PDB file of C-alpha atoms in Angstrom:
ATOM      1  CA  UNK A   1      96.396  49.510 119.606  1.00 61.00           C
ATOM      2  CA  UNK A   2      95.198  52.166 122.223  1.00 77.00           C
ATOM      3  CA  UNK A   3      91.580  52.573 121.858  1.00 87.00           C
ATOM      4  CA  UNK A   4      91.306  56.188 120.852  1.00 93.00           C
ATOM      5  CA  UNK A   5      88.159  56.292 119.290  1.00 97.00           C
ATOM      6  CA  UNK A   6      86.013  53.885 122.137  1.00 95.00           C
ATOM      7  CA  UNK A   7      82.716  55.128 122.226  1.00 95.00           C
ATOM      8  CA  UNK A   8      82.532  56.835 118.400  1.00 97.00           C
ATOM      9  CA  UNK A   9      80.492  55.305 115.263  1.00 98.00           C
ATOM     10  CA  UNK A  10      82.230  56.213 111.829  1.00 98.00           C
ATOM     11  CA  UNK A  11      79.766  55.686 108.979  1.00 98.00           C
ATOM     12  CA  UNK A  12      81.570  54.324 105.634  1.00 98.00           C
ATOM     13  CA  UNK A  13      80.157  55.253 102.831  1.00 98.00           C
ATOM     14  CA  UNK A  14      79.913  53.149  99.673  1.00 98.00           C
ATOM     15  CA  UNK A  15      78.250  52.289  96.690  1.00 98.00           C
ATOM     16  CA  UNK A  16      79.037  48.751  94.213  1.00 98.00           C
ATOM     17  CA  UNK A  17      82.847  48.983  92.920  1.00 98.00           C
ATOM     18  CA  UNK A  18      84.649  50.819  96.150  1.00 98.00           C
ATOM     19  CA  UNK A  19      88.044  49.362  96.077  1.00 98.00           C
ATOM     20  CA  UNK A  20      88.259  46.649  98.788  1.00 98.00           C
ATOM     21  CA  UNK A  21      91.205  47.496 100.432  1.00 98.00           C
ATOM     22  CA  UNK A  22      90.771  50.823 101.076  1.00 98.00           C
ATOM     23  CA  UNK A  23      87.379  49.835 102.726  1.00 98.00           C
ATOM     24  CA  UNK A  24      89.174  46.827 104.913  1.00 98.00           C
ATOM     25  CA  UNK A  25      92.164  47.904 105.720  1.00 98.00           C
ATOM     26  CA  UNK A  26      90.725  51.354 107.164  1.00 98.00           C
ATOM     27  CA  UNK A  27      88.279  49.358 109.026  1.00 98.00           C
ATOM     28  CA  UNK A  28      90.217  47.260 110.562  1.00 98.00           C
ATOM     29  CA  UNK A  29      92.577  50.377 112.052  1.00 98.00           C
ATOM     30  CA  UNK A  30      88.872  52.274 113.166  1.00 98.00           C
ATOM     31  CA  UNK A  31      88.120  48.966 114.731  1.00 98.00           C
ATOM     32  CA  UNK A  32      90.838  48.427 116.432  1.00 97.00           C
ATOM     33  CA  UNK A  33      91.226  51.288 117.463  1.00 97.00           C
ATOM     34  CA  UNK A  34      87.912  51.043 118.954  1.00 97.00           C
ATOM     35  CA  UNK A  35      85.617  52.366 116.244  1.00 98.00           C
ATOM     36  CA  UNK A  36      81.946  51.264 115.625  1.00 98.00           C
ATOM     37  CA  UNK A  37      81.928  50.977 111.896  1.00 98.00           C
ATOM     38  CA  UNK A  38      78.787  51.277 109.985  1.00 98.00           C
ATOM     39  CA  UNK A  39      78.618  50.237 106.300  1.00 98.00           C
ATOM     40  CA  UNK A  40      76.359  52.879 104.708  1.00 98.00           C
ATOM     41  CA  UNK A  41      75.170  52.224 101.047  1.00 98.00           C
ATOM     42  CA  UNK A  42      72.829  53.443  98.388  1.00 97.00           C
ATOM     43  CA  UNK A  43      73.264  49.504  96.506  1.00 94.00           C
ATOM     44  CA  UNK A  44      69.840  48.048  96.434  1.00 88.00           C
ATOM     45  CA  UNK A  45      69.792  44.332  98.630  1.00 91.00           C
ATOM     46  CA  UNK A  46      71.848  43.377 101.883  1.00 97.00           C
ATOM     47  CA  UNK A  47      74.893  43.563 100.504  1.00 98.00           C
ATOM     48  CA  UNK A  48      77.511  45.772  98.670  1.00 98.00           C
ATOM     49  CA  UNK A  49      80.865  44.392  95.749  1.00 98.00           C
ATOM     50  CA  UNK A  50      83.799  45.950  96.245  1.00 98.00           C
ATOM     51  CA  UNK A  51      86.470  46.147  93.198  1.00 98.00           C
ATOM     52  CA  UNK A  52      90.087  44.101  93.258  1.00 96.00           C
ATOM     53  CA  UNK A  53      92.437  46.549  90.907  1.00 89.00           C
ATOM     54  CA  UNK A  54      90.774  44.400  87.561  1.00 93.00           C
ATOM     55  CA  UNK A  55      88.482  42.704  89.299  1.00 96.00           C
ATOM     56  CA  UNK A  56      84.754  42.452  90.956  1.00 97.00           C
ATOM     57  CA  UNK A  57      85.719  41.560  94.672  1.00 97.00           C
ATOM     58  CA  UNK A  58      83.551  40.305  97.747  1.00 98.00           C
ATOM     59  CA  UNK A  59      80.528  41.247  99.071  1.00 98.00           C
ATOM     60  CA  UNK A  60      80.056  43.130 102.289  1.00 98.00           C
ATOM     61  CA  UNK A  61      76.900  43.355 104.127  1.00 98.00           C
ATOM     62  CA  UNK A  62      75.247  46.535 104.165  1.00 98.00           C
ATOM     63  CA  UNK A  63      74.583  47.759 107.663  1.00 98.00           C
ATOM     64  CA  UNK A  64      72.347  50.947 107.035  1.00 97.00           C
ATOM     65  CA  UNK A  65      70.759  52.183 104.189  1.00 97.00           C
ATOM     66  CA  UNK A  66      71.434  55.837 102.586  1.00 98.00           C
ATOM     67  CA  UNK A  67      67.503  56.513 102.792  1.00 96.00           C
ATOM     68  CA  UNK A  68      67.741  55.693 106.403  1.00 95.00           C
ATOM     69  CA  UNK A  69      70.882  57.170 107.198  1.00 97.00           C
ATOM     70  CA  UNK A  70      71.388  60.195 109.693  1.00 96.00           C
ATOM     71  CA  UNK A  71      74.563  62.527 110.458  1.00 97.00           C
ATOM     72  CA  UNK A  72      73.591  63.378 113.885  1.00 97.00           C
ATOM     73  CA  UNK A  73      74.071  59.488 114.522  1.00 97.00           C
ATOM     74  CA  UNK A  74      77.352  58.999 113.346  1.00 98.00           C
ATOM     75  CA  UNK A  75      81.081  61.245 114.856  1.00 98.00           C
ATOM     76  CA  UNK A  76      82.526  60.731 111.228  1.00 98.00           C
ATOM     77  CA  UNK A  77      82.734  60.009 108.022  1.00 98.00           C
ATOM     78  CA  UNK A  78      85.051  57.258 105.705  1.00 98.00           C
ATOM     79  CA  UNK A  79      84.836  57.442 101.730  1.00 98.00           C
ATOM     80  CA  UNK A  80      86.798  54.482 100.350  1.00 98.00           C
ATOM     81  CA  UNK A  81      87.855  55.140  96.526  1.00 98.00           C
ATOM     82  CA  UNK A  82      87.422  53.320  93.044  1.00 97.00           C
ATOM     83  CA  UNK A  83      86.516  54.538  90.038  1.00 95.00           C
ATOM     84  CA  UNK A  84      83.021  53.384  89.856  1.00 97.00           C
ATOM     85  CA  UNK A  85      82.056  53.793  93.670  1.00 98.00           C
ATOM     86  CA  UNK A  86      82.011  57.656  93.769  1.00 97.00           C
ATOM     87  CA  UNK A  87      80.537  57.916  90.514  1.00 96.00           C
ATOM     88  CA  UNK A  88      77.385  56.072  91.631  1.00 97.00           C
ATOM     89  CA  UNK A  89      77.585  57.967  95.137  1.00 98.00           C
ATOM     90  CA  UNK A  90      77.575  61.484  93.573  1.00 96.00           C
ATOM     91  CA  UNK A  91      74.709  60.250  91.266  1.00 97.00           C
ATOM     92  CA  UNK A  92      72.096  59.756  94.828  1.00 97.00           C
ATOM     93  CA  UNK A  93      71.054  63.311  96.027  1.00 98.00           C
ATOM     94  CA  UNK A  94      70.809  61.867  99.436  1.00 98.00           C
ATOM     95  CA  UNK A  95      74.287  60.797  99.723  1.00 98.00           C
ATOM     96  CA  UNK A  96      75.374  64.059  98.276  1.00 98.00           C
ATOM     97  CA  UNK A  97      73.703  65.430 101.164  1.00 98.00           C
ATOM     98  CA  UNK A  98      75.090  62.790 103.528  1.00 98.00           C
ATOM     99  CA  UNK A  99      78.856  63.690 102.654  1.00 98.00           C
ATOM    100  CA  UNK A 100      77.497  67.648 102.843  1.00 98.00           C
ATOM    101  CA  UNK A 101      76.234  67.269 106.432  1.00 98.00           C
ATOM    102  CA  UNK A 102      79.095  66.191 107.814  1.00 98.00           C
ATOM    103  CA  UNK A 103      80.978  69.289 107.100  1.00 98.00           C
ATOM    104  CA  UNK A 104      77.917  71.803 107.651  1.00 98.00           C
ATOM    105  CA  UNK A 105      78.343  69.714 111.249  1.00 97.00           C
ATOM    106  CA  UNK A 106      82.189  70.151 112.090  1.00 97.00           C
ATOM    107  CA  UNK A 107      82.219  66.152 111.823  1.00 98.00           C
ATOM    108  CA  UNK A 108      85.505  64.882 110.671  1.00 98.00           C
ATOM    109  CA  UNK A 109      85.813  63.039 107.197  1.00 98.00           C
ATOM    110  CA  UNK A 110      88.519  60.809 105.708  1.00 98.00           C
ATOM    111  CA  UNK A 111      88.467  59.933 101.621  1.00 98.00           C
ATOM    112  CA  UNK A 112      90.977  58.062  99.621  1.00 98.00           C
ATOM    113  CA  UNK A 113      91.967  57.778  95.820  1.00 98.00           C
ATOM    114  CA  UNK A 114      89.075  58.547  94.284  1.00 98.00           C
ATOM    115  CA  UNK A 115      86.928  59.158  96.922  1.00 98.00           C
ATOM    116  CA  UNK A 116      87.415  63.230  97.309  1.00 98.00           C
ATOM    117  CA  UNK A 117      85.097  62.952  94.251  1.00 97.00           C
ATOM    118  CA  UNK A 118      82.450  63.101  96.508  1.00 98.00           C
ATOM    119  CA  UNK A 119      84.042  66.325  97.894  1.00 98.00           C
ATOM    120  CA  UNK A 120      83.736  68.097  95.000  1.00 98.00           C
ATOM    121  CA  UNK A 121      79.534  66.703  94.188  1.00 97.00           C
ATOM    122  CA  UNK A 122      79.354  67.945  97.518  1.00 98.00           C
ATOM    123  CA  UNK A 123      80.935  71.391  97.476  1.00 98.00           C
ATOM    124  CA  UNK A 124      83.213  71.215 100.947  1.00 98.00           C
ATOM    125  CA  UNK A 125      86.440  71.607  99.191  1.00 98.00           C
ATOM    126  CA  UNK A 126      86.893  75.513  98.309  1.00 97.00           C
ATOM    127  CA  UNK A 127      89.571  76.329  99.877  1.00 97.00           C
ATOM    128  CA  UNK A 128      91.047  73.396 101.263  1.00 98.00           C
ATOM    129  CA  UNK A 129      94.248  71.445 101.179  1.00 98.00           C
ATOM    130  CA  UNK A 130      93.343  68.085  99.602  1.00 98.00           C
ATOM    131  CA  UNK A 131      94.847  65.137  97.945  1.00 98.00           C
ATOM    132  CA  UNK A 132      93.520  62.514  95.756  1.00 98.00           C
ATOM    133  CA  UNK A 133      94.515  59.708  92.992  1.00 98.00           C
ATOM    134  CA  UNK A 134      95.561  62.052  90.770  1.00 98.00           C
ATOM    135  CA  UNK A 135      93.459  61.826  87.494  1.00 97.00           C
ATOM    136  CA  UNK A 136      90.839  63.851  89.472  1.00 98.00           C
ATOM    137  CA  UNK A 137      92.956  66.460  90.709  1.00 98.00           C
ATOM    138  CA  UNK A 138      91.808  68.659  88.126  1.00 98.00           C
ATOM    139  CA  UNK A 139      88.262  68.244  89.412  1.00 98.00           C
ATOM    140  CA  UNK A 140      89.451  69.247  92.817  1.00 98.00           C
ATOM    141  CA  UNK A 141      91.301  71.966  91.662  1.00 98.00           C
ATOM    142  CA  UNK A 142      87.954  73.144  89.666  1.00 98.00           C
ATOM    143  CA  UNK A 143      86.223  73.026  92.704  1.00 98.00           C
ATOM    144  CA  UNK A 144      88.243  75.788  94.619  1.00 98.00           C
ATOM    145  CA  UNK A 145      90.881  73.043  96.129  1.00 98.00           C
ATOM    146  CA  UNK A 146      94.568  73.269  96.589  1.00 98.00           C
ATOM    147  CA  UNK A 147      95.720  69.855  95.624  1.00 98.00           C
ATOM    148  CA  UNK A 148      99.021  68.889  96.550  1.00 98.00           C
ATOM    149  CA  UNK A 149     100.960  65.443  95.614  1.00 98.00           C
ATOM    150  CA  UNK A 150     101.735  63.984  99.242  1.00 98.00           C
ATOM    151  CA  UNK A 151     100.746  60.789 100.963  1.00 98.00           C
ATOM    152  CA  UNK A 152      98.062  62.340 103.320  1.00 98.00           C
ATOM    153  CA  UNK A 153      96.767  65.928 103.576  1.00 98.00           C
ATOM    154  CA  UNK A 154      95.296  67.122 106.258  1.00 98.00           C
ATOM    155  CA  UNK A 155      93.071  70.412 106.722  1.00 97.00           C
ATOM    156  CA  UNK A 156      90.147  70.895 109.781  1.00 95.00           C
ATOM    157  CA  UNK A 157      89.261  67.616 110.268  1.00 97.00           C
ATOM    158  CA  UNK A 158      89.559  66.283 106.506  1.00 98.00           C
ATOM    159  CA  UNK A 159      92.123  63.680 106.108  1.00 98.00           C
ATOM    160  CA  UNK A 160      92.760  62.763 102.315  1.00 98.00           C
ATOM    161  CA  UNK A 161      95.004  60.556 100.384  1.00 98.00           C
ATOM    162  CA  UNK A 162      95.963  59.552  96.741  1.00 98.00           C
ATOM    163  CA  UNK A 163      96.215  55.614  96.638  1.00 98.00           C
ATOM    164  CA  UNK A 164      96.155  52.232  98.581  1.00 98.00           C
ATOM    165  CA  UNK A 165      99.968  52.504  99.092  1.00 98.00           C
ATOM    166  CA  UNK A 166      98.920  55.422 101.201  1.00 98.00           C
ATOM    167  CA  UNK A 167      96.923  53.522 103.251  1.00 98.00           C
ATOM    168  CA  UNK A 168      99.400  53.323 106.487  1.00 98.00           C
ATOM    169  CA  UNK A 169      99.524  57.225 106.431  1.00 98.00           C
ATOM    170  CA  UNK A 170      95.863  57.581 105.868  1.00 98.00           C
ATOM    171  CA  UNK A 171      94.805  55.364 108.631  1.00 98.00           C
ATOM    172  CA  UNK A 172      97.465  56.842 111.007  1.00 97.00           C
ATOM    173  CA  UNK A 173      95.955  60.625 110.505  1.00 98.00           C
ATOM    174  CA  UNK A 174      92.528  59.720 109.878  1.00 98.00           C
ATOM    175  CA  UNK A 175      92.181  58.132 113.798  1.00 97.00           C
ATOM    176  CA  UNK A 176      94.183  61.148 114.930  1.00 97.00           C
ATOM    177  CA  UNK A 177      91.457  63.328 113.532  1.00 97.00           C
ATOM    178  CA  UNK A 178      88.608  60.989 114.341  1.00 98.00           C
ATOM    179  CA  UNK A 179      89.823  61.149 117.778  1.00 97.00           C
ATOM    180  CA  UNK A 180      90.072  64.944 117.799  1.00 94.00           C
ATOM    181  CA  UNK A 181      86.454  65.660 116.909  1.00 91.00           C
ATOM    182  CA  UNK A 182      84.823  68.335 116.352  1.00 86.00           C
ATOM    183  CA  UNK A 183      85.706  70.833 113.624  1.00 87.00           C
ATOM    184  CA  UNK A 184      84.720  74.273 112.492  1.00 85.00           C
ATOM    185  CA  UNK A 185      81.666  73.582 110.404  1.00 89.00           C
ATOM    186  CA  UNK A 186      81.947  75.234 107.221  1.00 84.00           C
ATOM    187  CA  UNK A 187      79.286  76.447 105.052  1.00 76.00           C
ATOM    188  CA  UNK A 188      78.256  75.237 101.519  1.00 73.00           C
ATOM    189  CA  UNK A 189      76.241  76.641  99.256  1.00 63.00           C
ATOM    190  CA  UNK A 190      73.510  74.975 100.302  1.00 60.00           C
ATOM    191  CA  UNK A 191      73.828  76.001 103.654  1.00 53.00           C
ATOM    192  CA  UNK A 192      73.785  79.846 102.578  1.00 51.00           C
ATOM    193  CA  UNK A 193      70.862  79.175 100.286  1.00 57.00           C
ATOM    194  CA  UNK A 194      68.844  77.808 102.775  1.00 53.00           C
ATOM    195  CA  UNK A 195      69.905  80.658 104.951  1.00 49.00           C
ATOM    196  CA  UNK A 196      68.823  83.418 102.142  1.00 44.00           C
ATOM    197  CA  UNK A 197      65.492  81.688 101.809  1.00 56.00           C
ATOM    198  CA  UNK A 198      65.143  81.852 105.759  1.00 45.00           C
ATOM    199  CA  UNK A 199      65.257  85.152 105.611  1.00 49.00           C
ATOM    200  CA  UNK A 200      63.407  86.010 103.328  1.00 55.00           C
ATOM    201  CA  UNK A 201      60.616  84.239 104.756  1.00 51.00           C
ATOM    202  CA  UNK A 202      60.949  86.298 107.811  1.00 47.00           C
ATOM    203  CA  UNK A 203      61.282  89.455 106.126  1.00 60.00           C
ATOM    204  CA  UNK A 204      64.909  89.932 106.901  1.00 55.00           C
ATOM    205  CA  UNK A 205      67.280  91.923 104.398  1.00 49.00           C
TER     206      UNK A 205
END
């Protein structure tokens, strides 16, 4: 595989129950393709379960900390699925903030399945063409997304997709967008709060 992403570090976020193969097999395409993959986790210890469809899975060492963990060192962003990984993710104000930073920074992000749930703790989706596994479409849609029932979606620099069957077209777009770069950042809520109370504090109307 050409080596399309030499030189960038993608940051995978996860928390216990991600399903496995939608953390491996991605992986393995960013590392192949030349990737520096960084396991980024808010589970307490060294190391992190991931889920087998019915079934606890194995272990994978955690390579950073979400206490520890920076944007501005990482050029994107992977959110595996399972039902119980983004639940515990969107639970941890600092990996809310994590997911958000990436977006307020152009930075390109790639979720799966149930991962966009993050998306939507997050606030980055208004307005955006998204998939997901499609019990949480509703959520999405809630959120000020237009979900659509397709393999991959793609939509400045976010790259989502509903299910591990996906995973060929996911991996496929997600290095095509990795490679890209640089987005237009979009701003959250958070980002026009902070704005607002910048103002104010300088006396600006």
């Amino acid at each position: 595989m050409e080596q399309t992403l030499r030189g960038k570090c993608v940051a995978i976020l996860v928390a216990d129950g991600f399903e496995q193969v939608e953390l491996t097999e991605p992986k393995q395409a960013l590392d192949q393709a030349g990737a520096m993959t960084v396991i980024v986790s808010t589970a307490t210890g060294s190391t992190v379960k991931g889920w087998q469809h019915d079934h606890w899975g194995d272990e994978f060492a955690i390579d950073q900390t979400i206490t520890n963990a920076n944007v501005s060192d990482y050029d994107a962003l992977l959110l595996p699925g399972g039902v119980m990984n983004p639940d515990t993710l969107r639970t941890h104000p600092e990996a809310v903030a994590f997911v958000r930073s990436f977006f307020e920074a152009g930075k390109p992000v790639a979720a799966i399945c149930h991962g966009p749930w993050m998306l939507v703790e997050a606030d980055v989706v208004r307005g955006r063409t998204v998939t997901s596994y499609p019990s949480i479409q509703t959520d999405l849609k809630n959120a000020g997304a237009h979900w659509v029932d397709q393999e991959v979606a793609t939509d400045n620099g976010l790259v989502t997709s509903r299910k591990p069957d996906d995973i060929p077209a996911f991996n496929k777009k997600m290095i095509e967008e990795f490679a890209e770069g640089h987005h237009t950042p979009i701003k959250t809520a958070q980002t026009n709060e902070e704005e607002t109370d910048t103002r104010e504090l300088v006396g600006v109307s």
